[in-house]
Amino acid sequence: MKSIKDKFPDIPDRISGLGELAYNLWWSWHPQARMLFKMLDRQAWKESVHNPVKMLKELPREILESAVKDSEYLNYYDGVMARFHEDITTKVCWFLENVIDSTCLPIAYFSAEYGLHRSLPFYAGGLGFLAGDYLKECSDLGVPVVAVGFMYPEGYLRQKIRVDGWQEDIDEVLDRDDAPIQRIFNEKGEQLIVRVPFIDPPIFVTVWKVAVGRVSLYLIDTDIDINDPWNRSIAYHLYIGDIEQRLRQEIVLGIGGSEVLNTLGIRHSVLHLNEGHCAFALLERIRGRIEEGMSFEKASEQVRATSVFTTHTPVPAGHDVFPFHLMDKYFSHYYPLLGLGRDDFLQLGTHPEYPAAGFNMTAFSLRMSYYHNGVSRRHGEVSRHMWQLLWPDKKEEDVPIDSITNGIHVPTWVEPKIELLFNKYLGPDWLKDHDNSVIWERIDDIPDEELWQIHYWLKMKLINFVREQARRRWLENRVSPFNIIASGTLIDPTALTIGFARRFASYKRTDLIFHDLGRLKKLLNHRWRPLQIIFAGKAHPSDDDGKRILQRIFNFTHDPEMGGRIAFVENYDEQLAQYMVHGVDLWLNNPVPPLEACGTSGMKASLNGVPHLSILDGWWIEGFNGKNGWAFSGGGDDQDADAIYTLLENEIVPLYYKVDDKGIPRDWVKVMKEAIKSIGPIFSARRMAKEYVQKFYKNALKSAM
Ligand SMILES: *Cc1c(COP(=O)(O)O)cnc(C)c1O
């Protein structure tokens, strides 16, 4: 077994804590900790793409030794390490002070994806970032969570756009030994291998641990030698299209994940499912109780009373449904273990309206858990409407699906320079109490010049990043000059810049702003008040519709009539998201309502003073207050596009370019400030995590006692 020390033989003892710190993502949301790595060698930090494990492994011994001779560095090191140890061991935390004053068994949190950091590509989009942000916040609040997910060695995909605008999906294999994840060993010091119970022929998994502050996330990996190739590939990619492999993926996550926790000796009190992909974990909880002698009724009652299910999907077609013949293939020897016959078992997952369609993971999750929620107020309504059938004797408004609106982890998404500005004007402790709206009133004390100057600096940073990416592709791949223009080299730092970055799912209508080309070109090419738009986003590898929309946009980027004012930046990931939500002037969002269950990127932008221009859907229905951005209600493509052009022409563009004699757009800055202070406290993961605890965990924990 290799300890952290063995992994970094070149780190001198005096600063050996760097190794421990590198393996805890705590560094990712503490700028001082990131600085500790950056100070060693700026270039190496950049080349590692901000991954301290990779950097420390590659750094020459001399650099580490010279750090030990630098008293300033050592001072800084001691400060950060003290704070780190204090944070991950302290017993003083919100959870223990406000919820339960003794230790309890942890809440097991299951999710198919986690968006935590650019060095861990285990996410596709919003669902993953929600889960990642949630774990970080649970660590901050001391909520005892243990999390389970998948290790996807090929991540999602690396996006490369061909000259003709078609997206190529390049698999990039993650070097597990270079990532901030640790192998789990058994007591003999060998890599732990767990067999997914009751599946024949057998599937084996191994396990990796990601330390997220005080929270441990266990990642299941099927890519090991003793599995045959079909089994090895179960977790190669997120959301496999092949239905049988998809079922096997969910069996491994739910049933295998439960077995992993058992094997590690981790008992849990409450189960929280982030979307239905992991719902088979409910079966294992029930089966375990039946094994101890309970009846199915009693066992399922107990499991219900201690299980939480968060649904994220606002359309019937978005839920996983598995055909019965596949359920038979994998579960026919499982039914008896629950004391159920085939029909009774399959009944647990049928949709009342389409009982023959198959085993519906959402219907199953709703039936077998007591606490359920949608992810915004609107999505709660949509979910109650969609699932009323499961509660035929209740009126729609009484259907027991609550809502808890998503929020973002503020320390992760606040840009460090903005954080310093808040330290200065909100007080150095603002972050400790950041879901308290009163603190944010002081945003008004920030001088306009100071906020505007930092914003401009962040915009330059984004533009430089975009240009560097373009330069690198030009050098390395010798792509066509078209692609270089397309990737944003003509972007002008003084022009009003819209950001639009999200998955290329059709309902997001990424190309809506091209609806009336004449009107758009007028806005783009205005002589004194030009507009420009930076796009980013990936289409799912099997989504040709999404790829066609992307291609359409890409072809506009190098249409000379667009004047080089449309850019498409490749490979949207967590890092690019950070640059974009900090550096553009306006964040645009125009999905087909009510399909954006919540949306979170607009929160990330608003927190950093980038106002949101959005259709009234998802969180924006709650977030928009008339002064903190712009809104329009949905009425189809024609009407929605018209609403966007009209707002841009009449309000947004004039406001942005109305500057005083110092060059400051005072009224625009007012909107920026209003966005920060109205959105920062409310749409935070802190407010969200407290709601999960107060509404659900508190009662579920009581039932678990
Ligand atoms: C925040 C985030 C998302 C989710 O944003 P939406 O507003 O839900 O589209 C997706 N991808 C990345 C990289 C993000 O940072």
XYZ file of C-alpha atoms and ligand atoms in Angstrom:
720
model
C 0.000 0.000 0.000
C 1.349 3.377 -0.941
C 0.905 6.205 1.494
C 0.672 9.791 0.358
C 4.267 10.247 1.476
C 5.464 7.484 -0.837
C 3.679 9.131 -3.706
C 5.683 12.314 -3.351
C 9.153 11.202 -2.288
C 10.644 14.579 -3.201
C 8.610 16.681 -0.799
C 10.751 17.642 2.213
C 9.304 16.771 5.641
C 8.874 20.398 6.642
C 6.191 20.849 3.975
C 4.982 17.276 3.683
C 1.444 18.453 4.388
C 1.296 19.610 0.769
C 0.742 15.994 -0.247
C -2.168 15.576 2.122
C -3.639 18.882 1.013
C -3.309 17.948 -2.670
C -5.548 14.938 -2.066
C -8.313 16.928 -0.458
C -10.357 19.108 -2.802
C -10.647 21.576 0.068
C -7.887 23.384 -1.845
C -10.233 23.902 -4.793
C -12.511 26.313 -2.909
C -9.872 28.054 -0.799
C -7.853 30.500 -2.893
C -5.119 30.673 -0.240
C -4.605 26.934 -0.581
C -4.447 27.148 -4.357
C -1.942 29.965 -3.957
C 0.248 27.695 -1.859
C 0.702 25.435 -4.888
C 0.899 28.261 -7.360
C 3.668 29.972 -5.353
C 5.892 26.929 -5.818
C 5.970 27.361 -9.573
C 3.426 29.383 -11.512
C 4.179 27.763 -14.836
C 3.994 24.214 -13.489
C 0.697 25.059 -11.785
C -0.704 26.283 -15.068
C 0.604 23.313 -17.026
C -0.965 20.874 -14.578
C -4.303 22.622 -15.295
C -4.458 23.426 -11.582
C -4.123 19.865 -10.407
C -1.756 19.796 -7.412
C -1.294 16.017 -7.446
C 0.026 16.101 -10.986
C 2.095 19.178 -10.288
C 3.743 17.859 -7.123
C 4.629 14.601 -8.856
C 6.374 16.393 -11.680
C 8.019 19.254 -9.823
C 11.855 19.035 -9.614
C 13.156 18.368 -6.110
C 15.182 21.623 -6.084
C 12.050 23.731 -6.281
C 10.526 21.968 -3.295
C 13.771 22.242 -1.371
C 14.103 25.928 -2.052
C 10.579 26.473 -0.732
C 11.729 25.108 2.623
C 14.400 27.813 2.741
C 11.891 30.573 2.083
C 10.591 31.787 5.435
C 7.758 33.726 3.831
C 6.565 30.593 2.076
C 6.805 28.576 5.284
C 4.758 31.132 7.154
C 2.103 31.029 4.513
C 2.227 27.240 4.483
C 1.752 27.016 8.246
C -1.233 29.355 8.099
C -2.997 27.444 5.350
C -2.313 24.034 6.889
C -3.599 25.163 10.282
C -6.805 26.422 8.697
C -7.153 23.207 6.688
C -6.827 20.957 9.728
C -9.130 23.159 11.748
C -11.773 23.084 9.006
C -11.820 19.353 8.462
C -11.717 18.340 12.116
C -13.717 20.999 13.939
C -16.757 19.964 15.935
C -18.100 23.479 15.834
C -20.353 23.586 12.831
C -23.833 24.613 11.790
C -25.165 21.054 11.689
C -24.154 20.143 15.224
C -25.235 23.493 16.594
C -28.628 23.627 14.916
C -29.803 20.172 14.070
C -28.440 17.396 16.175
C -26.077 17.885 19.056
C -24.462 14.488 18.857
C -22.989 12.444 16.112
C -25.321 10.404 13.948
C -24.790 7.899 11.198
C -24.138 9.670 7.922
C -26.545 10.410 5.113
C -25.620 8.389 2.022
C -25.820 10.567 -1.099
C -25.910 8.818 -4.467
C -25.463 10.550 -7.814
C -24.436 9.370 -11.285
C -22.221 12.421 -11.776
C -20.267 14.982 -9.792
C -18.871 18.268 -11.058
C -16.130 19.127 -8.582
C -13.133 20.422 -10.452
C -11.581 20.446 -13.915
C -9.163 17.684 -12.869
C -12.046 15.252 -12.266
C -14.115 15.025 -15.466
C -16.992 13.053 -13.970
C -19.843 15.282 -15.070
C -22.030 16.116 -18.052
C -23.767 19.241 -16.825
C -25.968 20.900 -14.245
C -26.947 17.753 -12.334
C -23.285 17.003 -11.711
C -22.389 20.518 -10.606
C -25.337 20.544 -8.280
C -24.050 17.346 -6.645
C -20.460 18.629 -6.478
C -21.471 21.977 -5.016
C -23.719 20.197 -2.547
C -20.899 18.029 -1.188
C -18.674 21.064 -0.712
C -21.406 22.889 1.142
C -22.157 19.857 3.325
C -18.506 19.866 4.249
C -18.655 23.568 5.131
C -21.789 23.134 7.266
C -20.663 19.864 8.815
C -23.600 17.890 7.426
C -22.456 14.264 7.768
C -22.682 13.028 4.190
C -20.947 10.124 2.531
C -21.259 10.117 -1.234
C -21.216 7.451 -3.940
C -20.669 7.891 -7.649
C -18.879 6.603 -10.708
C -15.316 6.803 -11.807
C -15.543 7.413 -15.560
C -12.029 6.828 -16.870
C -12.886 8.457 -20.182
C -14.749 11.288 -18.585
C -17.358 12.812 -20.773
C -15.553 13.672 -23.967
C -13.127 16.165 -25.328
C -14.771 18.331 -27.913
C -13.021 19.240 -31.126
C -14.773 21.165 -33.871
C -13.894 20.233 -37.443
C -13.459 22.900 -40.110
C -16.997 22.183 -41.286
C -18.339 22.817 -37.795
C -19.138 19.221 -36.898
C -18.304 18.196 -33.323
C -15.824 15.354 -32.952
C -15.906 13.488 -29.676
C -12.459 12.583 -28.523
C -12.094 10.154 -25.654
C -9.461 11.221 -23.243
C -8.430 8.598 -20.746
C -7.960 9.964 -17.263
C -4.622 9.133 -15.686
C -5.976 7.925 -12.361
C -2.590 8.214 -10.678
C -2.353 11.878 -11.575
C -5.803 12.824 -10.315
C -6.692 13.923 -6.768
C -8.291 10.538 -6.038
C -7.002 7.737 -3.830
C -7.212 4.011 -4.363
C -8.937 2.052 -1.601
C -7.080 -1.019 -0.324
C -8.230 -4.044 1.644
C -6.681 -5.083 4.956
C -4.013 -7.078 3.102
C -2.885 -3.955 1.347
C -4.263 -5.017 -2.021
C -6.589 -2.965 -4.137
C -10.093 -3.508 -2.803
C -12.340 -5.471 -5.128
C -16.060 -5.770 -4.471
C -18.469 -8.050 -6.249
C -21.807 -6.507 -7.192
C -24.162 -8.843 -5.316
C -26.749 -11.071 -7.009
C -25.563 -10.392 -10.540
C -24.575 -13.360 -12.632
C -22.231 -13.590 -14.465
C -20.464 -11.478 -11.872
C -19.413 -7.858 -12.151
C -16.540 -6.651 -9.998
C -15.696 -3.097 -9.054
C -12.876 -1.307 -7.387
C -13.150 1.916 -5.452
C -11.516 5.348 -5.355
C -11.945 7.970 -2.713
C -12.181 11.694 -3.292
C -11.821 13.804 -0.162
C -14.104 16.839 -0.459
C -13.235 18.670 2.734
C -14.847 16.561 5.452
C -16.996 14.623 3.007
C -15.807 11.402 1.402
C -16.934 10.540 -2.088
C -16.450 6.911 -3.180
C -16.165 6.364 -6.895
C -16.931 2.964 -8.358
C -14.670 1.762 -11.145
C -15.488 -1.223 -13.374
C -12.417 -0.897 -15.581
C -10.362 -3.634 -13.895
C -8.589 -6.743 -15.168
C -10.869 -9.379 -13.710
C -13.885 -8.004 -15.546
C -14.530 -9.059 -19.132
C -14.506 -6.242 -21.698
C -18.284 -5.770 -21.567
C -18.152 -5.332 -17.809
C -15.061 -3.179 -17.960
C -16.798 -0.735 -20.228
C -19.838 -0.271 -17.944
C -18.470 2.965 -16.543
C -16.407 4.171 -19.502
C -18.890 6.905 -20.306
C -21.673 8.812 -18.633
C -25.210 7.987 -19.735
C -24.611 5.225 -22.227
C -27.241 5.075 -24.976
C -27.400 1.252 -25.113
C -30.302 0.397 -22.849
C -28.944 -2.853 -21.409
C -25.573 -1.327 -20.624
C -27.389 1.620 -19.112
C -29.326 -0.748 -16.860
C -26.114 -2.483 -15.857
C -24.614 0.909 -15.092
C -27.493 1.730 -12.771
C -27.313 -1.685 -11.119
C -23.633 -1.146 -10.445
C -24.275 2.333 -9.073
C -27.250 1.479 -6.860
C -26.615 -2.093 -5.789
C -22.831 -2.105 -6.206
C -22.603 1.274 -4.499
C -24.537 0.000 -1.482
C -22.291 -3.052 -1.308
C -19.205 -0.825 -1.423
C -20.454 1.110 1.606
C -21.130 -2.186 3.426
C -17.704 -3.529 2.590
C -16.077 -0.363 3.878
C -18.101 -0.712 7.082
C -19.913 2.558 6.463
C -23.457 2.381 7.815
C -25.857 5.154 6.973
C -29.045 6.497 8.480
C -30.680 8.251 5.549
C -30.428 7.702 1.799
C -30.585 10.645 -0.614
C -30.917 9.918 -4.329
C -29.887 12.676 -6.685
C -32.138 11.720 -9.643
C -33.393 8.212 -10.363
C -30.234 6.701 -11.886
C -29.152 5.390 -8.506
C -32.576 4.212 -7.289
C -31.635 0.533 -7.040
C -29.896 1.529 -3.825
C -33.419 1.575 -2.345
C -33.794 -2.120 -3.168
C -30.628 -2.983 -1.312
C -31.819 -1.123 1.760
C -35.060 -3.075 1.724
C -33.350 -6.379 1.018
C -30.940 -5.856 3.893
C -33.809 -5.429 6.341
C -35.637 -8.462 4.993
C -32.482 -10.491 5.439
C -32.594 -9.472 9.098
C -36.095 -10.926 9.335
C -38.460 -8.071 8.510
C -41.463 -8.390 6.230
C -41.436 -6.547 2.914
C -44.113 -4.156 4.190
C -42.232 -3.275 7.339
C -38.882 -3.002 5.548
C -40.216 -0.793 2.794
C -41.990 1.387 5.347
C -38.717 1.952 7.205
C -36.821 2.616 4.022
C -39.434 5.079 2.811
C -39.331 7.009 6.055
C -35.575 7.472 5.751
C -35.156 8.112 2.019
C -35.020 11.359 0.066
C -35.418 11.591 -3.707
C -34.603 14.676 -5.758
C -36.033 14.682 -9.274
C -34.494 16.889 -11.956
C -36.480 16.055 -15.053
C -39.463 18.156 -16.170
C -40.526 15.957 -19.125
C -42.001 12.441 -19.119
C -39.499 11.283 -21.763
C -36.529 12.253 -19.638
C -36.899 9.442 -17.108
C -35.090 6.125 -17.375
C -37.448 3.284 -18.255
C -36.153 -0.284 -18.567
C -38.031 -2.940 -20.558
C -39.403 -5.790 -18.478
C -37.438 -8.490 -20.291
C -34.228 -6.794 -19.180
C -35.545 -6.424 -15.659
C -36.284 -10.166 -15.705
C -32.816 -10.934 -16.980
C -31.124 -9.115 -14.126
C -33.631 -9.300 -11.300
C -35.473 -12.634 -11.565
C -33.454 -14.064 -8.668
C -33.751 -10.767 -6.759
C -37.585 -10.693 -6.515
C -37.674 -13.674 -4.140
C -35.105 -12.052 -1.866
C -37.641 -9.290 -1.315
C -40.394 -11.821 -0.766
C -42.108 -10.580 -3.912
C -43.426 -12.265 -7.009
C -42.469 -10.966 -10.423
C -45.605 -8.891 -10.964
C -45.525 -7.296 -7.544
C -41.919 -6.360 -8.061
C -42.410 -4.854 -11.512
C -45.453 -3.016 -10.227
C -43.151 -0.944 -8.036
C -41.784 0.734 -11.145
C -44.752 1.019 -13.481
C -46.142 4.288 -14.686
C -49.921 4.226 -14.016
C -50.688 5.582 -17.464
C -48.274 3.367 -19.404
C -48.060 0.245 -17.271
C -46.597 -1.804 -20.128
C -43.804 0.641 -20.956
C -41.321 -0.847 -18.513
C -39.749 -0.153 -15.162
C -39.717 3.601 -14.604
C -36.942 4.663 -12.241
C -38.666 7.897 -11.223
C -42.004 6.230 -10.464
C -40.097 3.642 -8.450
C -38.121 6.276 -6.547
C -41.235 8.290 -5.763
C -43.030 5.208 -4.459
C -40.185 3.993 -2.303
C -39.153 7.267 -0.677
C -41.134 9.525 1.591
C -39.343 12.824 0.957
C -39.274 14.144 -2.614
C -38.523 17.418 -4.278
C -38.147 19.230 -7.560
C -35.284 21.683 -7.970
C -37.120 25.025 -8.282
C -40.583 26.233 -7.338
C -41.768 25.967 -10.926
C -40.248 22.521 -11.298
C -42.040 21.470 -8.125
C -45.356 22.451 -9.755
C -44.457 20.682 -12.979
C -43.486 17.547 -11.052
C -46.675 17.522 -8.997
C -48.653 17.775 -12.219
C -46.629 15.081 -13.957
C -46.821 12.602 -11.057
C -50.270 13.231 -9.641
C -51.242 9.817 -11.048
C -49.253 8.208 -8.284
C -51.485 9.875 -5.690
C -54.910 9.543 -7.345
C -56.823 10.580 -4.219
C -54.890 13.833 -3.797
C -55.447 17.154 -5.482
C -52.573 18.304 -7.642
C -51.395 20.939 -5.187
C -51.361 18.341 -2.395
C -49.161 15.848 -4.217
C -46.263 15.309 -1.818
C -43.468 16.598 -4.046
C -41.906 19.628 -2.456
C -39.363 21.930 -4.052
C -35.920 23.053 -2.972
C -34.409 25.467 -5.427
C -30.851 24.696 -6.445
C -28.034 26.956 -5.369
C -24.330 27.303 -6.140
C -21.389 26.834 -3.801
C -20.394 30.441 -3.309
C -16.696 29.890 -2.406
C -16.302 27.833 -5.600
C -17.953 30.287 -7.967
C -16.994 33.667 -6.557
C -13.956 34.871 -8.478
C -10.972 35.471 -6.131
C -10.624 39.155 -7.035
C -14.349 39.669 -6.455
C -13.975 37.799 -3.174
C -11.267 40.249 -2.099
C -13.529 43.123 -3.042
C -16.320 41.654 -0.905
C -13.861 41.135 1.953
C -13.114 44.817 1.772
C -16.681 46.103 1.665
C -18.844 43.385 3.229
C -16.353 42.670 5.980
C -13.775 39.867 6.172
C -16.296 37.412 7.623
C -18.962 37.732 4.946
C -18.253 34.265 3.580
C -18.914 32.635 6.957
C -22.463 33.947 6.994
C -23.125 34.382 3.305
C -26.732 33.181 3.221
C -27.666 36.169 5.378
C -29.126 38.808 3.038
C -28.385 41.674 5.425
C -24.642 41.368 4.844
C -25.157 41.793 1.118
C -26.830 45.170 1.509
C -23.326 46.568 1.860
C -22.671 45.804 -1.813
C -23.957 49.348 -2.356
C -20.887 50.674 -0.524
C -18.558 49.415 -3.268
C -17.479 52.378 -5.380
C -18.696 51.945 -8.971
C -15.184 52.518 -10.305
C -13.754 49.691 -8.268
C -16.359 47.123 -9.301
C -16.178 48.209 -12.923
C -12.402 48.041 -12.981
C -12.348 44.495 -11.626
C -15.042 43.466 -14.066
C -13.008 44.853 -16.945
C -9.947 43.008 -15.715
C -11.929 39.746 -15.630
C -13.192 40.385 -19.113
C -9.618 40.796 -20.338
C -8.707 37.606 -18.543
C -11.435 35.734 -20.413
C -10.389 37.248 -23.729
C -6.752 36.355 -23.112
C -7.757 32.815 -22.240
C -9.784 32.535 -25.437
C -6.885 33.864 -27.517
C -4.385 31.533 -25.853
C -6.592 28.549 -26.666
C -6.805 29.714 -30.265
C -3.056 30.223 -30.472
C -2.391 26.761 -29.086
C -4.674 25.097 -31.603
C -3.102 27.089 -34.409
C 0.364 25.963 -33.331
C -0.413 22.368 -32.469
C -3.009 21.384 -34.997
C -2.432 23.870 -37.814
C -6.167 24.213 -38.211
C -7.761 26.411 -40.810
C -7.710 30.178 -40.183
C -11.508 29.934 -40.172
C -11.338 28.081 -36.902
C -9.049 30.694 -35.451
C -11.517 33.466 -36.183
C -14.325 31.201 -34.996
C -12.651 30.675 -31.664
C -12.810 34.328 -30.773
C -9.585 36.059 -31.824
C -11.478 39.121 -33.069
C -13.351 39.630 -29.813
C -13.167 43.244 -28.707
C -12.763 43.989 -24.991
C -14.736 47.235 -25.197
C -17.863 45.766 -26.768
C -20.901 44.536 -24.848
C -20.310 40.793 -24.577
C -22.968 38.151 -24.133
C -22.049 34.709 -22.807
C -24.025 31.630 -23.719
C -22.596 28.353 -22.479
C -24.489 25.168 -21.882
C -25.058 21.655 -23.126
C -26.343 21.615 -26.698
C -29.627 19.963 -25.844
C -32.312 21.091 -28.306
C -34.594 22.549 -25.632
C -31.906 25.074 -24.654
C -32.370 26.755 -28.096
C -28.776 27.879 -28.342
C -29.370 29.273 -31.837
C -32.464 31.309 -30.969
C -30.592 34.589 -31.230
C -29.973 33.840 -34.927
C -33.715 33.786 -35.560
C -33.748 37.132 -37.390
C -30.343 37.561 -38.954
C -30.985 41.090 -40.138
C -31.835 42.314 -36.676
C -28.936 40.459 -35.106
C -26.391 41.814 -37.605
C -27.547 45.343 -36.888
C -26.850 44.793 -33.214
C -23.500 43.120 -33.827
C -22.175 45.630 -36.309
C -23.433 48.834 -34.764
C -20.745 51.411 -35.334
C -20.662 52.893 -31.830
C -22.415 50.304 -29.748
C -21.469 46.858 -31.022
C -22.550 43.582 -29.495
C -20.655 40.309 -29.451
C -21.491 36.797 -28.294
C -19.256 34.037 -26.961
C -20.698 30.526 -27.188
C -19.503 27.302 -25.637
C -21.041 23.917 -24.974
C -20.952 20.266 -25.927
C -23.543 18.111 -27.624
C -24.029 14.616 -26.228
C -22.047 12.233 -28.498
C -25.231 10.537 -29.705
C -27.270 13.734 -30.112
C -27.056 14.612 -33.798
C -29.701 17.318 -33.442
C -27.559 19.060 -30.868
C -24.530 18.698 -33.130
C -26.414 20.260 -36.024
C -27.328 23.293 -33.911
C -23.705 23.607 -32.880
C -22.624 23.386 -36.524
C -25.076 26.102 -37.478
C -23.639 28.436 -34.860
C -20.099 27.545 -35.765
C -20.760 28.433 -39.386
C -22.004 31.863 -38.328
C -18.791 32.534 -36.426
C -16.750 32.930 -39.597
C -19.437 34.472 -41.746
C -17.843 37.841 -42.607
C -21.195 39.555 -42.203
C -21.064 38.770 -38.493
C -17.905 40.841 -38.307
C -15.943 38.411 -36.153
C -18.306 39.206 -33.291
C -19.557 35.670 -32.773
C -17.155 33.229 -31.162
C -17.355 29.580 -30.299
C -14.889 28.378 -27.682
C -14.247 24.649 -27.738
C -14.521 22.162 -24.942
C -16.819 23.713 -22.349
C -15.734 22.442 -18.950
C -15.524 23.668 -15.389
C -12.508 25.851 -16.120
C -14.029 27.548 -19.167
C -17.265 27.987 -17.218
C -15.324 29.872 -14.542
C -13.730 32.220 -17.089
C -17.029 32.830 -18.840
C -19.308 33.462 -15.872
C -16.740 35.916 -14.501
C -15.750 37.669 -17.671
C -18.706 38.345 -19.972
C -21.037 41.323 -19.476
C -24.379 39.577 -19.777
C -25.522 35.973 -19.376
C -28.194 34.796 -21.819
C -30.611 31.929 -21.235
C -33.531 31.059 -23.506
C -34.732 27.461 -23.117
C -38.239 26.303 -23.966
C -40.201 26.648 -20.724
C -40.758 24.723 -18.505
C -37.876 22.526 -19.570
C -35.145 24.216 -17.553
C -35.864 22.488 -14.264
C -33.716 25.072 -12.518
C -30.506 26.192 -14.257
C -27.494 27.352 -12.289
C -25.047 29.050 -14.657
C -27.005 32.307 -14.429
C -26.524 32.237 -10.643
C -22.776 31.856 -11.097
C -22.746 34.867 -13.402
C -24.957 37.055 -11.200
C -22.839 36.356 -8.122
C -19.910 37.901 -9.976
C -21.810 40.939 -11.204
C -22.779 39.563 -14.624
C -26.522 40.200 -15.007
C -28.855 37.567 -16.402
C -31.077 38.018 -19.454
C -33.401 35.051 -19.316
C -36.747 33.648 -20.155
C -38.918 33.266 -17.059
C -38.279 29.620 -16.343
C -36.571 27.558 -13.635
C -34.883 29.624 -10.918
C -35.271 32.959 -12.712
C -38.991 33.054 -11.874
C -37.868 33.322 -8.245
C -34.679 35.260 -8.862
C -35.806 38.142 -11.096
C -36.881 41.223 -9.134
C -37.210 43.808 -11.898
C -33.847 45.452 -11.175
C -31.260 42.662 -11.157
C -31.274 41.656 -14.828
C -33.848 41.201 -17.583
C -36.676 38.780 -18.158
C -39.225 37.832 -20.790
C -41.973 35.249 -20.754
C -42.076 32.423 -23.255
C -44.344 32.450 -26.291
C -42.632 30.386 -28.965
C -39.511 31.008 -31.065
C -40.767 34.113 -32.928
C -42.001 35.883 -29.870
C -39.050 34.921 -27.672
C -36.462 36.004 -30.225
C -38.343 39.259 -30.679
C -38.345 39.783 -26.894
C -34.571 39.333 -26.767
C -33.888 41.756 -29.654
C -36.274 44.310 -28.237
C -34.714 44.207 -24.784
C -31.238 44.460 -26.285
C -32.135 47.321 -28.645
C -34.206 49.412 -26.255
C -32.772 48.774 -22.815
C -29.634 46.702 -22.526
C -27.350 48.128 -25.211
C -28.195 51.784 -24.426
C -27.675 51.176 -20.705
C -24.303 49.518 -21.208
C -22.950 52.291 -23.404
C -24.277 55.160 -21.308
C -21.034 56.131 -19.598
C -20.126 59.207 -17.600
C -17.058 61.343 -18.218
C -14.912 58.856 -16.328
C -16.042 56.080 -18.654
C -18.183 54.349 -16.027
C -21.653 53.089 -17.016
C -23.208 54.014 -13.680
C -26.688 52.659 -14.358
C -25.291 49.398 -15.645
C -23.170 49.043 -12.524
C -26.349 49.527 -10.516
C -27.813 46.427 -12.192
C -24.577 44.532 -11.495
C -24.775 45.389 -7.814
C -28.434 44.512 -7.604
C -27.681 41.134 -9.233
C -24.952 40.369 -6.708
C -26.846 41.282 -3.612
C -30.215 39.805 -4.528
C -28.840 36.520 -5.830
C -25.711 35.826 -3.750
C -27.393 34.877 -0.468
C -30.548 33.191 -1.785
C -29.258 31.075 -4.631
C -26.389 29.684 -2.643
C -25.772 26.010 -1.941
C -25.742 27.042 1.704
C -29.397 28.089 1.651
C -30.152 24.934 -0.339
C -28.270 22.523 1.953
C -29.915 24.020 5.026
C -33.299 23.457 3.382
C -32.540 19.801 2.695
C -31.538 19.376 6.309
C -34.469 21.267 7.811
C -37.191 19.972 5.506
C -36.033 16.396 5.065
C -32.970 15.122 6.893
C -34.055 16.267 10.320
C -37.250 14.208 10.250
C -35.695 11.332 8.351
C -32.932 11.138 10.955
C -35.549 10.887 13.677
C -37.193 7.980 11.861
C -33.793 6.331 11.578
C -33.108 6.400 15.313
C -22.939 25.373 -13.921
C -22.533 24.499 -15.040
C -23.495 23.810 -15.792
C -24.982 23.932 -15.511
O -25.469 25.146 -15.983
P -26.968 25.326 -16.540
O -27.319 26.724 -16.253
O -27.837 24.371 -15.772
O -26.929 25.010 -17.988
C -23.074 23.017 -16.843
N -21.765 22.896 -17.147
C -20.814 23.546 -16.468
C -19.383 23.371 -16.864
C -21.162 24.362 -15.387
O -20.206 24.989 -14.695
